[in-house]
Amino acid sequence: MSILIFAELKEGKATKAALEAASYASKAAADLGGEVIAVTAGHIEGDAGLGAYGVTRVFNASDANTSDSGQLSKAVVAAAQESGASIIVMAHDHAGKLVASRVSVKLNAGIVAGAIALPTNTEGFIVKKSVFSGKAMAHVEIKTAHKVITITPNSFGLHTNDKGTAEVTALSADLGQSKVTVREFKPTSTDGSIPLPEADLVISAGRGMKGPENWGMIEELASEFGAATACSRPVSDIGWRPHHEHVGQTGIAIRPNLYIAIGISGAIQHLAGVNGSKVIVVVNKDPEAPFFKAADYGIVGDAFDVVPKLTEAVKRFNAG
Amino acid sequence: MNILVCISKAPDTTSKIAFTDQNTRFDTNGIQFIVNPYDEWYALVRGIELKEQNGGSVTIIAVDEADSDPVIRKAIAIGADKAVRIDARPTDPSFVAQQIAAYAADKNFDMILCGKETINYNGGVVGGMIAEHLDLPYISLATNLDMEGSKAVITREVKGGSEVLEVDGPFVLSASKGLAEQRIPNMRGIMAARTKPLDVVSAAEAADATTVRSYELPPEKGDCKMVDPEHPEELVRLLHEEAKVI
């Protein structure tokens, strides 16, 4: 069974989430027997870095409007037909959430959106996904011939396999008229900063910081760790921090290697969004804060006291 | 302006999750159901705001069984004109999308608004599937929606920022945080919701493409190791040597 991945490109290169989808598909293809093919849209540089992650062929739709779910899904389906792939894999990120649903209807395929493990194929084709906003997992069987899987960023990791370079060909398909027009792109973060869902390390802070003017020390700590910053819901609701930093049940769910929560008590809704993290550190002045029960490491202390000291300690660690 | 808003019921965000029947069914014992927050706070409220500005009507649609009617009434109370319930158990996103698309196919809605995902299944695919069935543009993760004449101007989240798009004619959108501000229904709305129509429609012929075979709960965390607040360098050492994450 060959697997097709849809890989989002940024400046011609596959995004980290797309390389993770390639890693996932390579492992699944090794288990199921088959090759991994990719479909991309827009400007591509070389093989976009996909060959090193096990992709053998890339179909690129250079003229597709990458904001148009209709054109992108037509490109994915054309590549699926061209390559004979019956399993379609993509990241459960902004790009995957735009495209996967349309692809599943076009191919009459069952979909598991937000997978966190490889499929098993012993008693039906079953994919594990996160449900109840991180409070539980479900084993979902896909019963159709074609299958679509979107994988949660950071749930599988990057695995190169040095297969070399993928062969890139132009996708020949009629993508139709685009139905959406892009007016402008507004970056939310400065260049080089890490998108939250893909970040390996995340420093998050809550109401315990007392006001937006105190976030400087959080950003400094994040910068020493090379981490992305996040926040709790109350903090984004009162406008101390932008909405896109809100992690939790009604914000975004993340699965970094390290999540450090500062001045966040750990309400069940917040825990739901972060309990997929490998290691959780909690800094809170209240020793009874429920978050400590979900943490691997804890420090009971005032953030205003602990954070600058921790930043100094990380600086010394980085200096070697 | 003729607006369709898709809603779903979901367990209250404070719910503790448990399963029965050898982990094959969600245990609804003691669970309070609410309107899925993304459907209510953002999709529904923005739909109602646009109706208030431009005239027209807001129809709520849900695919569920009769026990969800109180939740649908709560959604009507926020300011919708009517609701439709497709009478079927929503067990698979493909099935749900086919039901809504079949209902909407001949109704000429100007827009169909969904939440970006439910907080119980977290799939986020029903909106895009409806769009594909009806051959309409689909805009995911929308944080802003304004009308300029017949054109919709929509901001959506993309990697590293946001993007402003224009769409001419009917479309389907999934609502993310920011599209509107949560509204608390007032007494007049709650009273009016009791008498507004809630039509029950039988389900169209459609098959499930997926089945949940079983559930599991995440493993319990072990004991939390406490570090002296005066010596955070000890934490750095543990993260490096023991947890191996830095």
XYZ file of C-alpha atoms in Angstrom:
566
model
C 0.000 0.000 0.000
C 1.666 3.213 -1.130
C 1.126 6.310 0.968
C 0.696 9.859 -0.299
C 1.545 12.774 1.948
C 0.438 16.360 1.433
C 3.437 18.471 2.457
C 3.092 22.191 3.109
C 5.971 24.309 1.809
C 7.382 27.483 3.356
C 9.877 29.294 1.140
C 10.154 26.168 -0.980
C 10.976 23.804 1.886
C 8.705 21.326 3.668
C 7.606 22.530 7.118
C 8.635 20.594 10.221
C 5.071 19.247 10.512
C 5.241 18.071 6.878
C 8.571 16.301 7.510
C 6.949 14.632 10.505
C 4.115 13.453 8.228
C 6.794 12.067 5.864
C 8.510 10.283 8.781
C 5.181 8.799 9.883
C 4.274 7.704 6.354
C 7.725 6.120 5.824
C 7.343 4.004 8.932
C 3.761 3.059 8.041
C 4.772 2.236 4.456
C 7.604 0.029 5.742
C 5.052 -1.848 7.888
C 2.390 -2.096 5.188
C 4.685 -2.458 2.169
C 4.746 0.392 -0.333
C 6.454 3.668 -1.123
C 5.897 7.225 0.053
C 4.938 9.872 -2.475
C 4.387 13.545 -1.702
C 2.224 16.234 -3.223
C 3.179 19.873 -2.711
C 1.869 23.224 -3.887
C 3.534 26.490 -4.826
C 7.236 27.271 -5.158
C 9.516 24.287 -4.421
C 13.293 24.249 -3.813
C 14.883 20.963 -4.877
C 12.898 18.130 -3.324
C 11.883 20.415 -0.423
C 13.943 18.236 1.923
C 11.439 15.379 1.645
C 13.791 12.728 0.197
C 15.773 12.534 3.423
C 12.573 11.523 5.215
C 11.770 8.614 2.928
C 9.757 10.276 0.136
C 10.697 8.844 -3.282
C 8.608 11.019 -5.602
C 7.127 14.513 -5.313
C 4.307 15.889 -7.439
C 4.323 19.662 -7.290
C 1.339 21.819 -8.259
C 3.265 25.057 -8.740
C 0.260 27.157 -9.798
C -2.132 26.127 -7.023
C -3.502 28.816 -4.732
C -2.209 27.500 -1.393
C -5.081 29.192 0.457
C -7.763 27.517 -1.642
C -8.966 24.238 -0.113
C -10.702 23.379 -3.399
C -7.558 23.613 -5.557
C -5.310 21.957 -2.976
C -7.665 19.026 -2.471
C -7.923 18.559 -6.252
C -4.112 18.430 -6.408
C -3.959 15.842 -3.606
C -6.580 13.652 -5.257
C -4.897 13.915 -8.678
C -1.593 12.812 -7.102
C -3.358 9.952 -5.293
C -4.800 8.742 -8.585
C -1.519 9.206 -10.449
C 0.458 7.248 -7.828
C -2.198 4.703 -6.887
C -1.823 5.563 -3.190
C -4.749 4.521 -1.024
C -3.603 6.111 2.243
C -3.258 9.885 2.477
C -1.294 11.388 5.365
C -0.855 15.028 6.317
C -0.131 17.115 9.402
C -3.032 18.047 11.670
C -1.953 21.689 11.376
C -3.296 24.775 9.596
C -2.641 23.259 6.175
C -3.999 19.808 6.969
C -7.108 21.249 8.602
C -7.807 23.192 5.401
C -7.414 20.293 3.012
C -7.902 16.837 4.601
C -11.690 17.006 4.972
C -12.241 17.795 1.273
C -9.828 15.051 0.209
C -11.716 12.537 2.320
C -15.022 13.347 0.593
C -13.476 13.300 -2.910
C -11.937 9.861 -2.287
C -14.915 8.560 -0.309
C -12.376 7.881 2.450
C -12.853 7.572 6.176
C -10.680 10.003 8.100
C -8.897 10.033 11.437
C -7.964 13.638 12.185
C -5.435 14.164 14.963
C -3.720 10.749 15.006
C -1.011 10.225 17.636
C 0.303 6.777 16.644
C 0.955 4.591 13.619
C -1.965 2.579 12.228
C -2.308 -1.064 13.197
C -3.678 -3.448 10.599
C -4.280 -6.724 12.395
C -7.971 -6.486 13.351
C -9.105 -3.832 10.921
C -7.204 -0.652 10.056
C -7.081 1.192 13.388
C -5.553 4.567 14.198
C -5.199 6.017 17.692
C -6.211 9.634 18.147
C -6.566 12.104 20.956
C -10.180 12.818 22.024
C -11.938 14.851 24.720
C -9.337 17.550 24.112
C -6.480 15.456 25.450
C -8.385 13.872 28.346
C -8.581 10.500 26.542
C -7.573 8.558 23.432
C -9.728 6.635 20.962
C -8.859 3.701 18.722
C -10.696 4.461 15.503
C -11.223 1.963 12.714
C -11.283 3.269 9.145
C -13.623 1.040 7.157
C -13.228 2.468 3.646
C -10.776 1.443 0.903
C -9.131 4.861 0.852
C -7.990 6.287 4.172
C -7.025 9.783 5.318
C -4.915 10.342 8.443
C -3.833 13.707 9.833
C -1.187 13.505 12.540
C -0.902 15.746 15.572
C 2.348 17.766 15.428
C 5.088 16.432 17.760
C 3.284 13.123 18.304
C 5.616 11.065 16.117
C 8.842 13.036 15.776
C 11.267 13.425 12.884
C 13.068 10.340 11.575
C 15.351 10.720 8.573
C 16.319 7.574 6.745
C 18.849 8.895 4.259
C 17.036 7.567 1.237
C 18.544 10.510 -0.597
C 16.698 12.751 -2.959
C 13.125 12.492 -4.165
C 12.323 12.846 -7.846
C 10.210 15.983 -8.426
C 7.720 16.212 -11.271
C 5.096 18.792 -12.116
C 1.583 17.628 -11.302
C -0.578 17.635 -14.383
C -4.107 18.251 -13.198
C -6.865 20.752 -13.863
C -7.303 22.537 -10.537
C -10.137 24.758 -11.795
C -10.724 28.432 -11.017
C -9.651 29.561 -7.565
C -12.595 30.682 -5.446
C -10.662 32.646 -2.829
C -8.398 35.665 -3.199
C -5.644 36.410 -0.707
C -5.489 40.097 0.277
C -2.620 39.984 2.721
C -0.507 37.897 5.069
C 0.038 39.205 8.587
C 2.862 37.550 10.492
C 2.034 37.158 14.189
C 5.536 36.482 15.298
C 8.940 37.852 14.487
C 11.136 35.864 12.130
C 12.772 32.833 13.620
C 10.300 32.337 16.443
C 8.772 28.880 16.739
C 5.122 28.113 15.942
C 3.602 26.870 19.198
C 2.166 23.520 18.006
C 5.566 22.494 16.608
C 7.730 23.737 19.469
C 9.790 21.162 21.391
C 10.042 23.401 24.446
C 7.255 25.655 25.695
C 7.266 28.172 28.539
C 3.743 29.061 29.597
C 2.506 31.544 32.155
C -0.785 32.425 33.794
C -2.528 34.897 36.042
C 0.204 34.437 38.632
C 2.243 36.884 36.526
C -0.123 39.675 37.699
C -0.006 41.719 34.491
C 1.195 41.827 30.864
C 4.057 44.130 31.822
C 5.686 41.218 33.656
C 5.996 38.963 30.607
C 9.511 40.213 29.883
C 10.979 37.670 32.305
C 8.945 34.854 30.706
C 10.203 35.817 27.247
C 13.752 35.998 28.560
C 13.493 32.518 30.061
C 11.946 31.206 26.818
C 14.734 32.761 24.811
C 17.404 31.089 26.991
C 15.661 27.725 26.571
C 15.004 28.334 22.851
C 11.341 27.778 23.699
C 8.033 29.115 22.401
C 5.777 31.041 24.796
C 2.197 30.139 25.679
C -0.408 31.186 28.219
C -3.531 30.091 30.067
C -7.053 31.014 28.997
C -7.745 33.782 31.573
C -4.603 35.558 30.433
C -5.623 35.582 26.761
C -9.250 36.422 27.646
C -8.257 39.583 29.499
C -5.935 40.497 26.654
C -2.578 40.204 28.405
C -1.434 37.830 25.667
C -2.631 37.113 22.095
C -5.279 34.409 21.541
C -2.932 32.233 19.509
C -0.821 31.618 22.626
C -3.743 30.141 24.592
C -3.230 26.439 25.283
C -5.934 24.304 26.830
C -9.236 22.691 26.010
C -10.623 25.662 24.092
C -7.266 26.924 22.901
C -4.722 24.731 21.202
C -3.475 21.352 22.377
C 0.288 20.903 22.323
C 2.703 17.994 22.881
C 6.165 19.463 23.444
C 9.071 17.560 25.007
C 9.111 20.062 27.844
C 6.270 22.238 29.136
C 7.045 24.674 31.938
C 3.962 26.241 33.536
C 4.532 29.350 35.615
C 1.785 30.805 37.786
C -0.872 28.509 36.302
C -2.945 26.595 38.845
C -3.778 23.729 36.472
C -7.548 23.732 35.908
C -8.787 20.567 34.191
C -9.401 22.550 30.974
C -5.778 23.699 30.895
C -4.391 20.243 31.667
C -6.380 18.793 28.769
C -4.377 20.887 26.315
C -0.929 20.037 27.669
C -1.013 16.547 29.189
C 0.457 15.075 26.000
C 3.734 16.843 26.907
C 6.609 14.477 27.672
C 7.841 16.382 30.729
C 5.872 18.957 32.724
C 7.451 21.421 35.149
C 5.230 23.527 37.398
C 6.286 26.691 39.204
C 3.609 27.958 41.588
C 3.633 29.676 44.943
C 0.634 27.635 46.092
C 1.818 24.138 47.110
C -1.811 22.958 46.760
C -2.082 23.988 43.082
C -3.669 21.013 41.260
C -1.077 21.297 38.471
C 1.583 19.678 40.714
C -0.389 16.412 40.508
C 0.124 16.358 36.730
C 3.756 17.500 36.855
C 7.067 15.652 36.725
C 9.012 18.422 38.463
C 7.772 21.207 40.675
C 9.040 24.315 42.366
C 6.949 25.928 45.092
C 7.869 29.577 44.992
C 7.045 33.057 43.771
C 7.459 33.347 40.000
C 9.028 36.803 40.413
C 11.706 35.210 42.523
C 12.156 31.828 40.804
C 12.015 32.820 37.117
C 15.029 35.209 37.086
C 17.078 32.639 39.033
C 16.038 29.888 36.657
C 16.965 32.076 33.680
C 20.433 32.603 35.170
C 20.773 28.833 35.729
C 19.839 28.108 32.096
C 22.314 30.775 30.932
C 25.083 29.050 32.881
C 23.986 25.666 31.492
C 24.058 27.013 27.929
C 27.507 28.502 28.513
C 28.568 24.944 29.238
C -28.803 37.032 4.738
C -29.568 33.363 5.186
C -27.138 31.785 7.654
C -26.799 28.147 8.742
C -24.848 27.386 11.932
C -23.851 23.797 12.684
C -23.742 22.873 16.339
C -23.029 19.796 18.355
C -23.429 18.985 22.025
C -20.317 18.386 24.116
C -19.566 17.548 27.732
C -19.033 20.603 29.928
C -15.348 21.588 29.906
C -14.954 20.702 33.605
C -16.114 17.102 33.000
C -14.049 14.184 34.222
C -13.962 11.641 31.417
C -14.699 7.939 32.013
C -15.803 5.002 29.865
C -18.100 1.987 30.300
C -18.774 -1.319 28.512
C -15.101 -2.311 28.506
C -14.008 1.137 27.397
C -16.211 1.206 24.320
C -18.737 3.862 25.437
C -18.363 7.308 26.932
C -19.841 7.302 30.428
C -22.458 10.075 30.397
C -23.324 9.484 34.040
C -23.248 12.854 35.830
C -22.092 14.688 32.677
C -23.591 18.099 31.916
C -23.869 18.721 28.190
C -23.306 22.139 26.674
C -23.253 23.543 23.163
C -19.758 22.846 21.808
C -17.881 26.076 22.696
C -16.436 26.768 19.210
C -19.899 26.330 17.671
C -21.608 28.571 20.209
C -19.144 31.270 21.230
C -17.746 31.973 17.802
C -19.773 30.510 14.900
C -23.256 31.087 16.290
C -22.604 34.480 17.847
C -20.933 35.806 14.670
C -23.874 34.521 12.620
C -26.310 36.335 14.906
C -24.249 39.554 14.785
C -24.256 39.497 10.966
C -28.018 38.945 10.945
C -28.463 41.882 13.329
C -26.394 44.107 11.008
C -27.730 42.945 7.650
C -31.111 41.340 8.312
C -31.991 37.772 7.398
C -32.210 34.697 9.534
C -30.038 32.262 11.472
C -30.895 28.561 11.387
C -29.179 26.139 13.752
C -28.608 22.576 12.622
C -27.547 19.595 14.732
C -27.294 15.891 13.968
C -28.284 14.108 17.155
C -30.972 12.253 19.040
C -33.888 13.753 21.001
C -31.925 13.994 24.269
C -29.941 16.877 22.734
C -33.033 19.112 22.364
C -32.408 21.041 25.629
C -28.895 21.886 24.385
C -30.296 23.022 21.019
C -32.854 25.225 22.850
C -29.962 26.848 24.738
C -28.322 27.687 21.416
C -31.588 29.139 20.039
C -31.799 31.335 23.161
C -28.668 33.206 22.097
C -30.669 34.662 19.217
C -31.238 32.185 16.385
C -34.548 32.092 14.512
C -35.073 28.377 14.237
C -33.369 25.030 14.592
C -33.339 21.755 12.729
C -32.335 18.462 14.257
C -31.457 15.582 11.963
C -32.608 12.617 13.990
C -29.601 10.269 14.127
C -26.745 9.339 16.434
C -23.636 11.230 15.285
C -21.013 8.487 15.274
C -18.787 9.468 12.333
C -17.848 12.840 10.779
C -18.525 11.663 7.200
C -22.032 10.658 8.220
C -22.718 13.966 9.996
C -21.423 16.034 7.068
C -23.583 14.117 4.582
C -26.666 14.782 6.719
C -26.032 18.525 6.936
C -25.102 18.786 3.243
C -28.276 16.923 2.262
C -30.376 19.347 4.306
C -28.581 22.486 3.059
C -28.384 21.456 -0.613
C -31.612 23.184 -1.760
C -31.873 25.965 0.865
C -29.577 28.637 -0.660
C -27.719 29.553 2.506
C -25.369 32.512 2.067
C -22.961 30.982 4.544
C -22.575 27.864 6.658
C -20.664 28.383 9.904
C -19.146 25.622 12.053
C -16.896 25.597 15.101
C -13.286 24.649 14.310
C -13.690 21.334 16.167
C -15.739 19.732 18.901
C -14.109 19.465 22.311
C -15.070 15.792 22.572
C -13.939 14.362 19.217
C -11.465 17.073 18.120
C -11.662 16.177 14.438
C -12.526 19.510 12.844
C -13.433 18.007 9.490
C -17.225 18.323 9.229
C -17.148 21.892 7.845
C -14.733 21.057 5.038
C -16.714 17.943 4.171
C -19.959 19.947 3.896
C -18.161 22.423 1.626
C -16.933 19.613 -0.609
C -20.378 18.009 -0.848
C -21.920 21.364 -1.802
C -18.963 22.482 -3.977
C -18.457 25.652 -1.925
C -15.247 27.392 -0.832
C -14.095 26.327 2.654
C -12.110 28.575 4.973
C -10.692 26.908 8.071
C -9.769 28.429 11.445
C -11.404 31.812 10.813
C -10.790 34.548 13.372
C -12.635 37.379 11.612
C -15.574 37.611 9.203
C -17.012 40.791 7.703
C -19.268 41.411 4.719
C -18.400 43.999 2.049
C -21.483 43.909 -0.178
C -21.702 40.380 -1.566
C -18.057 39.705 -0.686
C -17.015 38.065 2.557
C -13.684 39.180 3.981
C -12.277 36.486 6.231
C -9.129 36.280 8.325
C -7.849 32.778 8.941
C -4.981 31.365 10.982
C -2.019 30.092 8.965
C 1.458 28.968 9.979
C 3.292 31.894 11.538
C 0.451 34.372 11.276
C -2.874 35.076 9.675
C -4.151 35.684 6.201
C -6.950 37.933 4.949
C -9.068 36.354 2.209
C -11.910 37.438 -0.019
C -14.700 35.117 -1.056
C -17.506 35.982 -3.446
C -20.742 34.046 -2.968
C -21.704 31.301 -0.534
C -19.026 29.615 1.573
C -18.428 27.346 4.557
C -16.208 28.444 7.426
C -14.817 26.919 10.636
C -14.698 29.351 13.527
C -11.703 29.804 15.786
C -11.285 31.954 18.868
C -11.633 35.646 18.033
C -14.447 35.385 15.473
C -16.891 36.760 18.070
C -17.241 37.365 21.795
C -19.183 34.846 23.847
C -22.769 35.985 24.580
C -24.821 35.058 27.609
C -28.474 34.518 26.632
C -30.867 36.948 28.353
C -34.242 36.047 29.878
C -36.114 37.267 26.781
C -34.011 35.019 24.570
C -34.557 32.029 26.833
C -38.339 32.609 26.886
C -38.461 33.120 23.109
C -36.402 29.963 22.506
C -39.234 27.879 23.995
C -41.590 28.797 21.190
C -39.204 29.039 18.230
C -39.401 26.117 15.791
C -37.170 23.082 16.327
C -37.913 20.866 13.343
C -36.962 17.222 13.465
C -35.928 15.753 10.117
C -35.212 12.087 9.436
C -31.694 11.162 8.437
C -30.638 10.688 4.824
C -29.206 7.352 3.742
C -25.482 7.350 4.579
C -22.919 4.944 5.998
C -20.285 5.477 8.662
C -16.735 5.507 7.272
C -15.138 5.088 10.709
C -16.000 3.461 14.040
C -14.527 4.057 17.471
C -13.488 0.573 18.608
C -12.325 1.538 22.102
C -11.166 4.365 24.344
C -8.358 4.665 26.835
C -7.328 7.201 29.453
C -3.830 8.682 29.483
C -1.441 6.984 31.924
C -1.317 8.513 35.413
C 1.708 10.658 36.168
C 4.059 9.436 38.894
C 5.000 11.602 41.841
C 6.097 15.133 41.160
C 9.737 15.657 42.127
C 10.093 18.920 44.075
C 13.048 21.225 43.578
C 14.248 23.836 46.102
C 13.182 27.318 44.854
C 16.556 28.697 45.974
C 18.374 26.265 43.662
C 16.720 26.207 40.229
C 20.046 25.003 38.746
C 19.030 21.640 40.214
C 15.973 21.691 37.923
C 18.181 22.426 34.921
C 20.416 19.495 35.886
C 17.399 17.141 36.218
C 15.952 18.240 32.891
C 19.301 17.596 31.237
C 20.503 14.424 32.983
C 17.327 12.663 34.129
C 14.510 13.766 31.821
C 16.922 14.378 28.913
C 14.731 17.060 27.349
C 17.346 19.842 27.178
